[in-house]
Short mmCIF file of C-alpha atoms in Angstrom, two decimals:
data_model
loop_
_atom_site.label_atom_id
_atom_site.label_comp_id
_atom_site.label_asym_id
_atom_site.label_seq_id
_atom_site.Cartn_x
_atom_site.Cartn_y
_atom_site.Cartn_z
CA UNK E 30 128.81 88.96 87.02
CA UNK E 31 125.70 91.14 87.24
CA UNK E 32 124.64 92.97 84.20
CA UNK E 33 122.62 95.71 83.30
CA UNK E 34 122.40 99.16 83.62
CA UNK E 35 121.86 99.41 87.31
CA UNK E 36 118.63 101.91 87.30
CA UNK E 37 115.15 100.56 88.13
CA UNK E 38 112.46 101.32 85.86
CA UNK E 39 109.39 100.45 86.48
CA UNK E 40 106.92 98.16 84.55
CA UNK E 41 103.22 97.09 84.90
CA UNK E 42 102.09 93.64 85.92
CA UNK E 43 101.89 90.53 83.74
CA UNK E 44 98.82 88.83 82.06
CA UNK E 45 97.37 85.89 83.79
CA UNK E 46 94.88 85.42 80.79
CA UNK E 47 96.43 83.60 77.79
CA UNK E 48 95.44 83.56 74.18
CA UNK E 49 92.59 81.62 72.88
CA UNK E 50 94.55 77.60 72.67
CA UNK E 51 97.61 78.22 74.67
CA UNK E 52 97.95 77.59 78.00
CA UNK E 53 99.57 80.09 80.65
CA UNK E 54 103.15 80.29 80.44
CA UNK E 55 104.42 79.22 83.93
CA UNK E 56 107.98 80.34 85.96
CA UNK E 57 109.96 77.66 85.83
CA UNK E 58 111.06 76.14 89.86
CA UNK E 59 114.72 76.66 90.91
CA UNK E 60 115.06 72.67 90.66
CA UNK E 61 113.48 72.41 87.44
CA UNK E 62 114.96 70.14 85.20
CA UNK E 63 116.29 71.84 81.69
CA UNK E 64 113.05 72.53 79.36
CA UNK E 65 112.83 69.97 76.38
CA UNK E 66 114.05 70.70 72.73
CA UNK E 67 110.57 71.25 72.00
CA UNK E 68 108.44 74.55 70.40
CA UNK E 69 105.86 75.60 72.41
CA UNK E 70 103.82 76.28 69.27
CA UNK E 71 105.12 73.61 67.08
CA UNK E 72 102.18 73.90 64.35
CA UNK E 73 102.74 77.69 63.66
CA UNK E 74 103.04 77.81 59.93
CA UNK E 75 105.10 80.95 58.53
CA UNK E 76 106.46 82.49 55.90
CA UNK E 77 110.70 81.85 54.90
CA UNK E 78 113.15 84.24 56.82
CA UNK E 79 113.73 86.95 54.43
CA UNK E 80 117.91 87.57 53.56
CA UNK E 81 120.18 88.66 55.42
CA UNK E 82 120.36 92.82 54.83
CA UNK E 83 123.46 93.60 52.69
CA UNK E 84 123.79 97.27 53.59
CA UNK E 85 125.19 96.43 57.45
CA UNK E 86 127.36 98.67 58.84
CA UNK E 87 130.71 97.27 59.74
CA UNK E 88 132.78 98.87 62.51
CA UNK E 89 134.19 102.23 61.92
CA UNK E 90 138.00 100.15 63.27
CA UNK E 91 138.67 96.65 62.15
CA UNK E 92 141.12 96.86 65.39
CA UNK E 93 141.22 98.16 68.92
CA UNK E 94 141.79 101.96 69.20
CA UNK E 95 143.95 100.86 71.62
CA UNK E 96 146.68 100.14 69.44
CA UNK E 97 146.98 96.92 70.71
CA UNK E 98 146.01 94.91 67.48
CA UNK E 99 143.51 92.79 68.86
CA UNK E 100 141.14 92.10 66.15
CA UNK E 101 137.57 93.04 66.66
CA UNK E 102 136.46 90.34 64.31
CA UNK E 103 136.98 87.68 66.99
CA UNK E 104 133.49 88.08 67.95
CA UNK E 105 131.89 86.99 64.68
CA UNK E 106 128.15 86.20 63.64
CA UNK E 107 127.27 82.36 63.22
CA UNK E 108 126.57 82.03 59.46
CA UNK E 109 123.60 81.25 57.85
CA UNK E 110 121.91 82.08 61.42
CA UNK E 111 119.66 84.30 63.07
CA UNK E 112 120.68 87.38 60.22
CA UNK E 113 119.77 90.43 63.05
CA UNK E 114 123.37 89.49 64.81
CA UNK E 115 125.72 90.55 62.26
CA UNK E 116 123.51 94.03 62.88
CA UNK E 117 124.09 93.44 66.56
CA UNK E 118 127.57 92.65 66.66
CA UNK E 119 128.58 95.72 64.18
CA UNK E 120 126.63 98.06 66.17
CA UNK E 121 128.34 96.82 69.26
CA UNK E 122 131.88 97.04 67.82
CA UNK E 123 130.87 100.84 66.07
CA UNK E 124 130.04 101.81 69.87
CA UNK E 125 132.80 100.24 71.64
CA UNK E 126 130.42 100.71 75.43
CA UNK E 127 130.01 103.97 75.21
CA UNK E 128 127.33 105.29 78.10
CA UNK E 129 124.10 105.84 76.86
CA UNK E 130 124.20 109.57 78.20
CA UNK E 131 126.43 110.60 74.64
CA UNK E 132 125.75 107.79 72.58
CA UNK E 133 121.91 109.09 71.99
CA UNK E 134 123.29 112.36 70.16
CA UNK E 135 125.19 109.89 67.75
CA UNK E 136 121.51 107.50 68.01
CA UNK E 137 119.13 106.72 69.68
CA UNK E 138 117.04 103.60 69.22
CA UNK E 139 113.86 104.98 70.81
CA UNK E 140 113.75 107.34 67.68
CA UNK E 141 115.07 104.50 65.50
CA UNK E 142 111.95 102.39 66.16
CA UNK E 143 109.27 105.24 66.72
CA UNK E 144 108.15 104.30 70.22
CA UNK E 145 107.54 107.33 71.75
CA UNK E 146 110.25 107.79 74.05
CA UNK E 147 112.90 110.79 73.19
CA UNK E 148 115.83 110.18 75.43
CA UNK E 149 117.86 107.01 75.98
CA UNK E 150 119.28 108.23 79.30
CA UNK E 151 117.67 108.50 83.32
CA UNK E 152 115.23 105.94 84.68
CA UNK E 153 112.15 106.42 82.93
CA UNK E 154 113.78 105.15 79.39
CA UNK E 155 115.08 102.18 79.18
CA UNK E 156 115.81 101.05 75.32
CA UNK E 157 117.44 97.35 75.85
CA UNK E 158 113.81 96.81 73.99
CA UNK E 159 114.12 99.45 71.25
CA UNK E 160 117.98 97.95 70.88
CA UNK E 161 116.53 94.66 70.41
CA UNK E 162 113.92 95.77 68.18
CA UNK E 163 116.42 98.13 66.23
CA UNK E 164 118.47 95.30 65.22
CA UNK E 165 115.41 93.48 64.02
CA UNK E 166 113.99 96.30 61.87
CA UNK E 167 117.32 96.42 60.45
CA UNK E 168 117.40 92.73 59.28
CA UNK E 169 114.32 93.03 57.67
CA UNK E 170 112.06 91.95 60.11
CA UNK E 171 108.73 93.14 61.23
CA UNK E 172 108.44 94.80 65.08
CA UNK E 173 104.67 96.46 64.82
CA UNK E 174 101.82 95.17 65.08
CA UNK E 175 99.26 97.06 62.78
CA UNK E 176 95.91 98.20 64.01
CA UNK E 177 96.70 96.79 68.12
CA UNK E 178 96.56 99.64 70.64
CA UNK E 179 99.51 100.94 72.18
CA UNK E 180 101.11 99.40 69.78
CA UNK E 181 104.03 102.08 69.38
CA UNK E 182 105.11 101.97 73.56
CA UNK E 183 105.43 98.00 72.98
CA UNK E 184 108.42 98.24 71.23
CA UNK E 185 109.96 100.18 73.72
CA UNK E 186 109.15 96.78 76.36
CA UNK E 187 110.61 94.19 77.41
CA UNK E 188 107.64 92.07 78.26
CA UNK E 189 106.33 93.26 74.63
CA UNK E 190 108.04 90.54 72.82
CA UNK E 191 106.16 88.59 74.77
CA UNK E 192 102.49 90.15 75.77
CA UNK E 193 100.77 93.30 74.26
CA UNK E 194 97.67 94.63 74.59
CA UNK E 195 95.39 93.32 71.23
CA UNK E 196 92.16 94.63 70.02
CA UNK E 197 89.08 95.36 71.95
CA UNK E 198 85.71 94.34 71.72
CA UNK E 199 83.32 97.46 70.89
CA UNK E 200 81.86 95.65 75.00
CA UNK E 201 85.69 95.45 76.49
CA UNK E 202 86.84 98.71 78.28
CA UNK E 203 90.44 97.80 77.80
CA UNK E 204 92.69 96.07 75.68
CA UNK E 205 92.94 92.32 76.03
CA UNK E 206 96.59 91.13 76.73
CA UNK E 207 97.41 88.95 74.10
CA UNK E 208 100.99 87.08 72.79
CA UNK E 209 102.44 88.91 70.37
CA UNK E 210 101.72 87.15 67.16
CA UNK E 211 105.19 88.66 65.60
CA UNK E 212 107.55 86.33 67.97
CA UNK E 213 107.53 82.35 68.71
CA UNK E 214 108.52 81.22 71.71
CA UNK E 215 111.17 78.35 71.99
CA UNK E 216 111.89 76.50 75.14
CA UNK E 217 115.57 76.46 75.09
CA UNK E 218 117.96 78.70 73.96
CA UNK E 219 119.27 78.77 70.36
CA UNK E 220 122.50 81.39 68.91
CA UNK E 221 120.71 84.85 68.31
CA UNK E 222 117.44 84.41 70.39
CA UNK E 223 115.62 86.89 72.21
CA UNK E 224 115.87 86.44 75.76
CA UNK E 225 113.74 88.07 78.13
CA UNK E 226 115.01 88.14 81.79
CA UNK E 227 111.68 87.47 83.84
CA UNK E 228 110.63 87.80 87.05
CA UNK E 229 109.32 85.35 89.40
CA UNK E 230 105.67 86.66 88.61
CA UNK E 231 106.61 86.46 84.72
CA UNK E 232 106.97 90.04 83.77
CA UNK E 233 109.71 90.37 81.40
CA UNK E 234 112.09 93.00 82.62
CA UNK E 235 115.36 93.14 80.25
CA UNK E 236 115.86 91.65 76.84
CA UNK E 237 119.18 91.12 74.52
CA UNK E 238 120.04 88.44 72.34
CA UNK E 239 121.39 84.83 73.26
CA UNK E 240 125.09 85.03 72.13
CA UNK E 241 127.29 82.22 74.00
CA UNK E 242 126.86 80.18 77.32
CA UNK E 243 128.74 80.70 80.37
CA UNK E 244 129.22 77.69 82.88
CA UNK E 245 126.28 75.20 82.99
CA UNK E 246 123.83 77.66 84.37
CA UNK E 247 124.13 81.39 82.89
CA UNK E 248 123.67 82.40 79.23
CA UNK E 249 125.91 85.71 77.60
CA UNK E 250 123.36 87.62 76.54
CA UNK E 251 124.38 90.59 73.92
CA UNK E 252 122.70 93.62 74.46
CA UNK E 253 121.89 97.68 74.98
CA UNK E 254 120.89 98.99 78.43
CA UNK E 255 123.53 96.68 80.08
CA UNK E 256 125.14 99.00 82.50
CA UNK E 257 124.05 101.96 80.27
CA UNK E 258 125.68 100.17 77.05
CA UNK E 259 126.11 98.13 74.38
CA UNK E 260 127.80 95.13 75.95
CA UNK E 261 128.14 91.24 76.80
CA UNK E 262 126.26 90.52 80.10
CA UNK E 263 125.75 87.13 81.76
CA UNK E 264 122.42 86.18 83.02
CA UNK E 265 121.24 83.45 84.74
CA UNK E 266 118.55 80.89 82.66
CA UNK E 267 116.86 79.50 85.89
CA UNK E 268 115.69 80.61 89.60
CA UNK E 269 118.04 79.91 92.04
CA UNK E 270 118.13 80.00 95.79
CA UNK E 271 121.53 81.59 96.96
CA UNK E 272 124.08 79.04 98.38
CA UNK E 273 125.78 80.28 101.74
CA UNK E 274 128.78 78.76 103.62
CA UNK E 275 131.12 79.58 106.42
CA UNK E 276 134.99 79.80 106.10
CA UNK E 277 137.42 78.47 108.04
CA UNK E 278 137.46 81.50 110.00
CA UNK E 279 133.75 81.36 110.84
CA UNK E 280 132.21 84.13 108.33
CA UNK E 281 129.24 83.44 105.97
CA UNK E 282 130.44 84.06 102.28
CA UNK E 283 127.99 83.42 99.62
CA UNK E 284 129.73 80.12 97.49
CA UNK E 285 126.73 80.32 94.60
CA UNK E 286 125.01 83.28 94.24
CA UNK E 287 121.15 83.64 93.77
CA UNK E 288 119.10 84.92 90.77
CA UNK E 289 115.59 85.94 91.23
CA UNK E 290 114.70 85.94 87.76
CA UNK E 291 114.92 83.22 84.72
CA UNK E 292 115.27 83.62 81.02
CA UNK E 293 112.54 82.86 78.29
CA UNK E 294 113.13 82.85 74.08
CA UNK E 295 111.67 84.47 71.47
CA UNK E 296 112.61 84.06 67.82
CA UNK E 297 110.69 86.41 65.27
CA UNK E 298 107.55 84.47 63.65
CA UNK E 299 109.43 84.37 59.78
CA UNK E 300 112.18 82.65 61.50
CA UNK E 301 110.45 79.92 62.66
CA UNK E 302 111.06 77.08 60.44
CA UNK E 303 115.05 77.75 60.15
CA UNK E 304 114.75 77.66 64.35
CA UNK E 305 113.90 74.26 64.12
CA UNK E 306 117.08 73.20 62.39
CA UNK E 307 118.88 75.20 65.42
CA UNK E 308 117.39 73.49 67.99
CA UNK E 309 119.73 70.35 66.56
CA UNK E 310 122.88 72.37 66.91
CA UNK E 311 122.15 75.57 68.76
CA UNK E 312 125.24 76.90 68.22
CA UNK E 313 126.15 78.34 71.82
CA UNK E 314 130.13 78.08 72.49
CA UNK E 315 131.45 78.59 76.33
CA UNK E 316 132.94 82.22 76.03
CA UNK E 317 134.22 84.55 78.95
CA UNK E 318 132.13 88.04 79.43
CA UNK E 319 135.28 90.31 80.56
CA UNK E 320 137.32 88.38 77.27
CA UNK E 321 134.38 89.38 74.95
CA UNK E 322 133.95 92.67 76.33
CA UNK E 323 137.84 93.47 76.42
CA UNK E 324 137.58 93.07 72.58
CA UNK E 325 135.20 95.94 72.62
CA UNK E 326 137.23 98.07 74.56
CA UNK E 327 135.05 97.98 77.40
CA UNK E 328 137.51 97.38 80.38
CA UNK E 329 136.56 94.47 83.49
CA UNK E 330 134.79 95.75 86.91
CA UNK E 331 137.48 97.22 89.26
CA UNK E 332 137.90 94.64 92.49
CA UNK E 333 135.32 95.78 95.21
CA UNK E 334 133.73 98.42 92.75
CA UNK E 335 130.29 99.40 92.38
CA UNK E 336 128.37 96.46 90.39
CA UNK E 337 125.07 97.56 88.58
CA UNK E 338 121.53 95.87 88.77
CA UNK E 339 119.47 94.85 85.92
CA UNK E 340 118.00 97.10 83.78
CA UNK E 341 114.45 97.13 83.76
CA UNK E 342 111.47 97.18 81.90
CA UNK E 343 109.52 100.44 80.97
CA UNK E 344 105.80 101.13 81.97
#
């Protein structure tokens, strides 16, 4: 499956300079072996996660509109975990995929969040970020970082969760890149994380949250900006070289398909000690994408129809 929202938006490059005590994040190869059940910043001390917000909004239809009873509450938060998915998974069952093109006269997340941008639709405005950071505002959690420059358009990024630009020296003539000090960043996934889809050169360029796995090597990632929705999308967590064969009648057909981009998590900074109990049990079940989306009324990809492209990061 190939998720996302099919337009290409364009994005600037990645920092090769890291923070003062942490070493540059690296790509990780196509033969890799899985990352340990380690934090990369294991002696970050912060505050407790505050509660879980009490005034979520539930769907507007406990079932399908379809009138075929299937009950939307099959996809259900994980409780006592990561409390910006119950915001998530309402929103998602409230908009039932519709296209971003009406759903930003009912709202639009850009607004939501205050990052500048005015229109959810066309290729200059993507808002899988400002969904992202939507959802977090809404449990509570703090997206801005007060007193950093530019930092309004970083919520509207991808690669913001990871990298913004911090304050300058009164002798620096432009922003430092920095790590954002709001997110941690764990090296496997956990239920609820932020992943970033990254490039080979380690610019982030989509982001939703970790939701289920799929197979051994792709993670369902729940998100906005997936084919010009809110929907489930599988994405790959590693590099991987395509795998081509020939049939019995001589044609090449492709028997694993390739992915030129890998998945790093983020969990916000006031989450950080409850991620460590996670990492025990992350909590990911094997679930099917077109099952999960079905629930939300969004209906599978017709046989030899159009399939969409990522959606990518903002400049």
């Amino acid at each position: 499956l190939i998720a996302g929202s099919g337009k290409t938006k364009s994005g600037h490059g990645p920092s090769t300079a890291p923070p003062p005590g942490m070493a540059a994040a690296k790509p990780p190869a196509a033969s890799a072996p899985p990352s340990p059940a380690a934090l990369l910043r294991p002696k970050v001390v912060s505050p407790s996660p505050p509660p879980a917000p009490s005034g979520i909004r539930p769907s507007d239809s406990e079932r399908s509109k379809e009138g075929e009873g299937k009950v939307l509450a099959l996809i259900n938060p994980v409780p006592g975990r990561a409390p910006w998915m119950p915001v998530a998974i309402a929103e998602a069952k409230l908009r039932r995929g519709e296209l971003e093109i009406t759903l930003q006269d009912k709202i639009n997340y850009h607004v939501e969040v205050d990052d500048g941008l005015k229109a959810m639709d066309g290729p200059s405005n993507a808002w899988c970020a400002a969904f992202v950071n939507w959802c977090l505002m809404q449990a509570k959690y703090p997206i801005e970082n007060l007193g950093y420059p530019n930092r309004k358009v970083a919520k509207a990024r991808a690669h913001g969760f990871y990298e913004v630009d911090g304050p300058k020296e009164k002798s620096e003539k432009t922003p430092p890149k920095v790590r954002n000090p709001l997110f941690v960043e764990l090296d496997r996934p956990i239920y609820g994380a932020i992943a970033m889809v990254t490039s080979r050169q380690g610019h982030g360029r989509h982001v939703g949250f970790v939701y289920a796995k799929s197979g051994d090597e792709d993670l369902i990632l729940l998100g906005g900006n997936q084919r010009s929705q809110i929907r489930f999308s599988a994405f790959a967590k590693n590099l991987r070289t395509q795998v081509m064969v020939r049939n019995k009648n001589g044609k090449a057909e492709i028997r694993k398909s390739g992915s030129s981009s890998y998945l790093k998590y983020f969990i916000p900074i006031a989450y950080y000690e409850q991620s460590k109990k996670d990492l025990v049990e992350p909590g990911l079940n094997e679930e099917n994408v077109v099952s999960l989306n079905l629930i939300l009324g969004i209906p599978p990809e017709k046989p030899g129809g159009k399939k969409g492209g990522l959606s990518e990061d903002i400049s």
